[in-house]
Amino acid sequence: MTLDESDRIPDDVRASIRSAADAVADGEIVVYPTETVYGLGGDALDPAAVDRVFDIKRRDRENPLSLGVASVDAAFRLTRPTELATAFMRAFLPGPVTVVVERTSAVPDVLTAGRDRVGIRIPDHPVALALLRETGPLTATSANVSGSESVTRVADLDDSIRERVATIVDDGEADGTESTVVDPDAGTIHRSGALDGAVEAWLADPPV
């Protein structure tokens, strides 16, 4: 996010970002916009907050959540990417791509369902990035009940989610195309979505 992009955030949205950051600091869960769909965010390093996200989504705890951060450098503090994965992250993030890399012990087991790898998400969205700069790492999962469609407008939030989150940051309609989930080291796309063609081309001929 450039300074100019940050400056274009309306005052009412800025106020919502501050409210959401305060709520996250108190262990609460918030809804926030990204360039793909609306996300459900809690402190990704707080096992209790992560557990609350699972409850609100009614998500199977064997199905891990992704980790949202504000920059690739911030991701490095929580992960141990290989040279290949680092090159991939530099090429595609921020952007609508979730990159699976090795995690450190700072990332709680509940987030990854005990797995040693975690999906990293850096939204290419000024409001989401502004929030992440305030809060630090957030859970990066769609703001819907598991099994239902992802939400692109605040008006479409399920009532059960709306009633259990502390703050909703509304920044209009999102694109609706889910992020592509990729493990660069394995050369595997776990979910095709935005930029999947560019991801496939990169994996076929990586520059490192």
Coordinates of C-alpha atoms in Angstrom, one line a residue:
M1 CA 0.0 0.0 0.0
T2 CA 1.4 3.4 -1.0
L3 CA 1.0 6.5 1.1
D4 CA -1.4 7.9 -1.5
E5 CA -3.6 4.8 -1.2
S6 CA -3.7 5.2 2.5
D7 CA -4.6 8.8 2.2
R8 CA -7.6 7.9 0.1
I9 CA -9.3 5.9 2.9
P10 CA -12.5 7.8 3.9
D11 CA -12.7 9.2 7.4
D12 CA -15.6 6.9 8.4
V13 CA -13.7 3.8 7.2
R14 CA -10.6 5.0 9.2
A15 CA -12.8 5.2 12.3
S16 CA -14.0 1.7 11.7
I17 CA -10.3 0.5 11.3
R18 CA -9.5 2.0 14.7
S19 CA -12.5 0.4 16.3
A20 CA -11.6 -3.0 14.7
A21 CA -8.0 -2.7 15.9
D22 CA -9.2 -2.0 19.5
A23 CA -11.5 -4.9 19.3
V24 CA -8.8 -7.3 18.1
A25 CA -6.5 -6.1 20.9
D26 CA -9.3 -7.1 23.3
G27 CA -9.5 -10.6 21.8
E28 CA -12.6 -9.9 19.8
I29 CA -13.4 -10.9 16.2
V30 CA -14.0 -8.4 13.3
V31 CA -15.1 -8.4 9.7
Y32 CA -12.8 -6.7 7.2
P33 CA -12.7 -6.1 3.5
T34 CA -10.1 -7.6 1.1
E35 CA -9.6 -7.4 -2.7
T36 CA -11.3 -10.9 -2.9
V37 CA -14.0 -11.3 -0.3
Y38 CA -14.8 -10.1 3.2
G39 CA -12.6 -11.7 5.9
L40 CA -13.1 -12.8 9.5
G41 CA -10.3 -11.5 11.6
G42 CA -9.0 -12.2 15.1
D43 CA -5.5 -12.1 16.6
A44 CA -3.8 -15.0 14.7
L45 CA -1.2 -15.5 17.4
D46 CA -3.8 -15.8 20.2
P47 CA -5.1 -19.3 20.4
A48 CA -8.3 -18.2 22.2
A49 CA -9.1 -15.7 19.4
V50 CA -8.4 -18.2 16.7
D51 CA -10.7 -20.7 18.4
R52 CA -13.4 -18.1 18.5
V53 CA -13.1 -17.7 14.7
F54 CA -13.6 -21.4 14.2
D55 CA -16.7 -21.2 16.4
I56 CA -18.2 -18.3 14.6
K57 CA -17.6 -19.9 11.2
R58 CA -18.7 -23.3 12.5
R59 CA -15.5 -24.6 10.8
D60 CA -14.0 -28.0 11.3
R61 CA -10.8 -27.5 13.4
E62 CA -9.0 -30.0 11.2
N63 CA -9.3 -27.4 8.4
P64 CA -6.6 -24.8 9.0
L65 CA -6.9 -21.1 8.7
S66 CA -4.6 -18.7 6.9
L67 CA -2.5 -16.0 8.4
G68 CA -2.9 -12.4 7.2
V69 CA 0.0 -9.9 7.6
A70 CA 0.8 -6.5 6.3
S71 CA 4.0 -7.2 4.3
V72 CA 6.3 -10.0 3.2
D73 CA 8.9 -8.8 5.7
A74 CA 6.2 -9.3 8.5
A75 CA 5.6 -12.8 7.2
F76 CA 9.3 -13.6 7.5
R77 CA 9.0 -13.0 11.3
L78 CA 6.6 -15.9 11.5
T79 CA 7.7 -18.3 8.8
R80 CA 10.8 -19.9 7.3
P81 CA 10.3 -19.8 3.6
T82 CA 12.8 -21.4 1.2
E83 CA 14.6 -19.3 -1.4
L84 CA 12.0 -20.5 -4.0
A85 CA 9.1 -19.6 -1.7
T86 CA 10.6 -16.2 -0.9
A87 CA 10.9 -15.4 -4.6
F88 CA 7.3 -16.4 -5.1
M89 CA 6.1 -14.2 -2.3
R90 CA 8.1 -11.2 -3.6
A91 CA 6.5 -11.8 -7.0
F92 CA 2.9 -12.2 -6.0
L93 CA 2.3 -10.4 -2.6
P94 CA 0.5 -8.2 -1.8
G95 CA -2.1 -9.9 -4.0
P96 CA -5.0 -12.4 -4.2
V97 CA -2.7 -15.4 -3.5
T98 CA -2.3 -17.5 -0.4
V99 CA 1.3 -18.9 -0.1
V100 CA 1.9 -22.0 2.0
V101 CA 5.2 -22.0 3.8
E102 CA 6.9 -23.5 6.9
R103 CA 5.8 -21.8 10.1
T104 CA 7.7 -21.0 13.2
S105 CA 6.6 -21.9 16.8
A106 CA 5.1 -18.4 17.1
V107 CA 2.2 -19.5 15.0
P108 CA -0.3 -21.5 17.3
D109 CA -1.1 -25.1 16.5
V110 CA -4.9 -24.3 16.5
L111 CA -4.4 -22.0 13.5
T112 CA -2.8 -24.7 11.4
A113 CA -4.5 -27.8 12.8
G114 CA -1.1 -28.8 14.1
R115 CA 0.5 -28.8 10.7
D116 CA 4.0 -27.4 10.3
R117 CA 3.0 -25.1 7.3
V118 CA 0.7 -22.1 7.2
G119 CA -0.9 -20.1 4.4
I120 CA 0.2 -16.5 4.2
R121 CA -2.1 -13.9 2.9
I122 CA -1.2 -10.2 2.2
P123 CA -4.3 -8.5 0.8
D124 CA -3.8 -6.0 -2.0
H125 CA -6.3 -3.7 -0.4
P126 CA -5.6 -0.4 1.3
V127 CA -8.2 -0.9 4.1
A128 CA -7.1 -4.4 4.9
L129 CA -3.4 -3.4 4.9
A130 CA -4.1 -0.4 7.1
L131 CA -5.9 -2.7 9.6
L132 CA -3.1 -5.3 9.5
R133 CA -0.6 -2.5 10.2
E134 CA -2.6 -1.6 13.3
T135 CA -3.3 -5.1 14.6
G136 CA -0.4 -7.3 13.5
P137 CA -1.3 -10.8 12.2
L138 CA -4.9 -11.6 11.7
T139 CA -6.8 -14.8 10.8
A140 CA -7.4 -14.6 7.0
T141 CA -10.6 -16.6 6.3
S142 CA -13.8 -15.7 4.6
A143 CA -16.5 -14.1 6.7
N144 CA -19.1 -16.8 6.0
V145 CA -20.5 -19.9 7.7
S146 CA -18.4 -22.9 6.5
G147 CA -20.1 -24.4 3.5
S148 CA -21.9 -21.3 2.4
E149 CA -20.9 -18.8 -0.2
S150 CA -18.2 -16.2 0.5
V151 CA -19.4 -12.7 1.2
T152 CA -18.7 -9.8 -1.1
R153 CA -21.0 -7.2 0.5
V154 CA -21.6 -6.5 4.2
A155 CA -25.3 -6.6 3.6
D156 CA -24.9 -10.4 2.8
L157 CA -23.3 -11.3 6.1
D158 CA -25.0 -14.2 7.8
D159 CA -26.9 -12.9 10.9
S160 CA -25.1 -15.4 13.1
I161 CA -21.8 -13.9 12.2
R162 CA -23.0 -10.3 12.3
E163 CA -24.2 -10.9 15.9
R164 CA -20.9 -12.3 17.1
V165 CA -18.3 -9.9 15.8
A166 CA -17.3 -6.7 17.5
T167 CA -16.9 -4.5 14.5
I168 CA -17.6 -4.6 10.7
V169 CA -15.3 -2.5 8.5
D170 CA -17.4 -1.8 5.4
D171 CA -15.6 -0.7 2.2
G172 CA -18.1 -1.5 -0.4
E173 CA -18.4 -4.6 -2.7
A174 CA -15.4 -6.9 -3.0
D175 CA -14.4 -8.6 -6.3
G176 CA -15.6 -12.1 -5.2
T177 CA -12.9 -14.2 -6.7
E178 CA -11.2 -16.3 -4.0
S179 CA -7.4 -16.2 -3.6
T180 CA -5.4 -18.9 -5.3
V181 CA -3.7 -21.1 -2.6
V182 CA -0.3 -22.4 -3.6
D183 CA 2.6 -24.3 -2.1
P184 CA 5.6 -23.1 -4.3
D185 CA 8.0 -25.7 -2.8
A186 CA 5.7 -28.5 -3.8
G187 CA 4.7 -26.8 -7.1
T188 CA 1.1 -27.4 -6.0
I189 CA -2.0 -25.2 -6.4
H190 CA -4.4 -26.3 -3.7
R191 CA -7.2 -24.0 -4.8
S192 CA -7.4 -22.1 -8.1
G193 CA -8.7 -18.6 -8.0
A194 CA -7.4 -15.1 -8.8
L195 CA -4.2 -15.0 -10.8
D196 CA -4.1 -18.8 -11.1
G197 CA -2.8 -18.5 -14.7
A198 CA 0.1 -16.3 -13.7
V199 CA 0.8 -18.7 -10.7
E200 CA 0.9 -21.7 -13.0
A201 CA 3.2 -20.0 -15.4
W202 CA 5.6 -19.0 -12.6
L203 CA 5.6 -22.5 -11.1
A204 CA 6.4 -24.0 -14.6
D205 CA 9.4 -21.8 -15.0
P206 CA 10.6 -20.3 -11.7
P207 CA 13.3 -17.6 -11.9
V208 CA 15.4 -19.2 -9.1

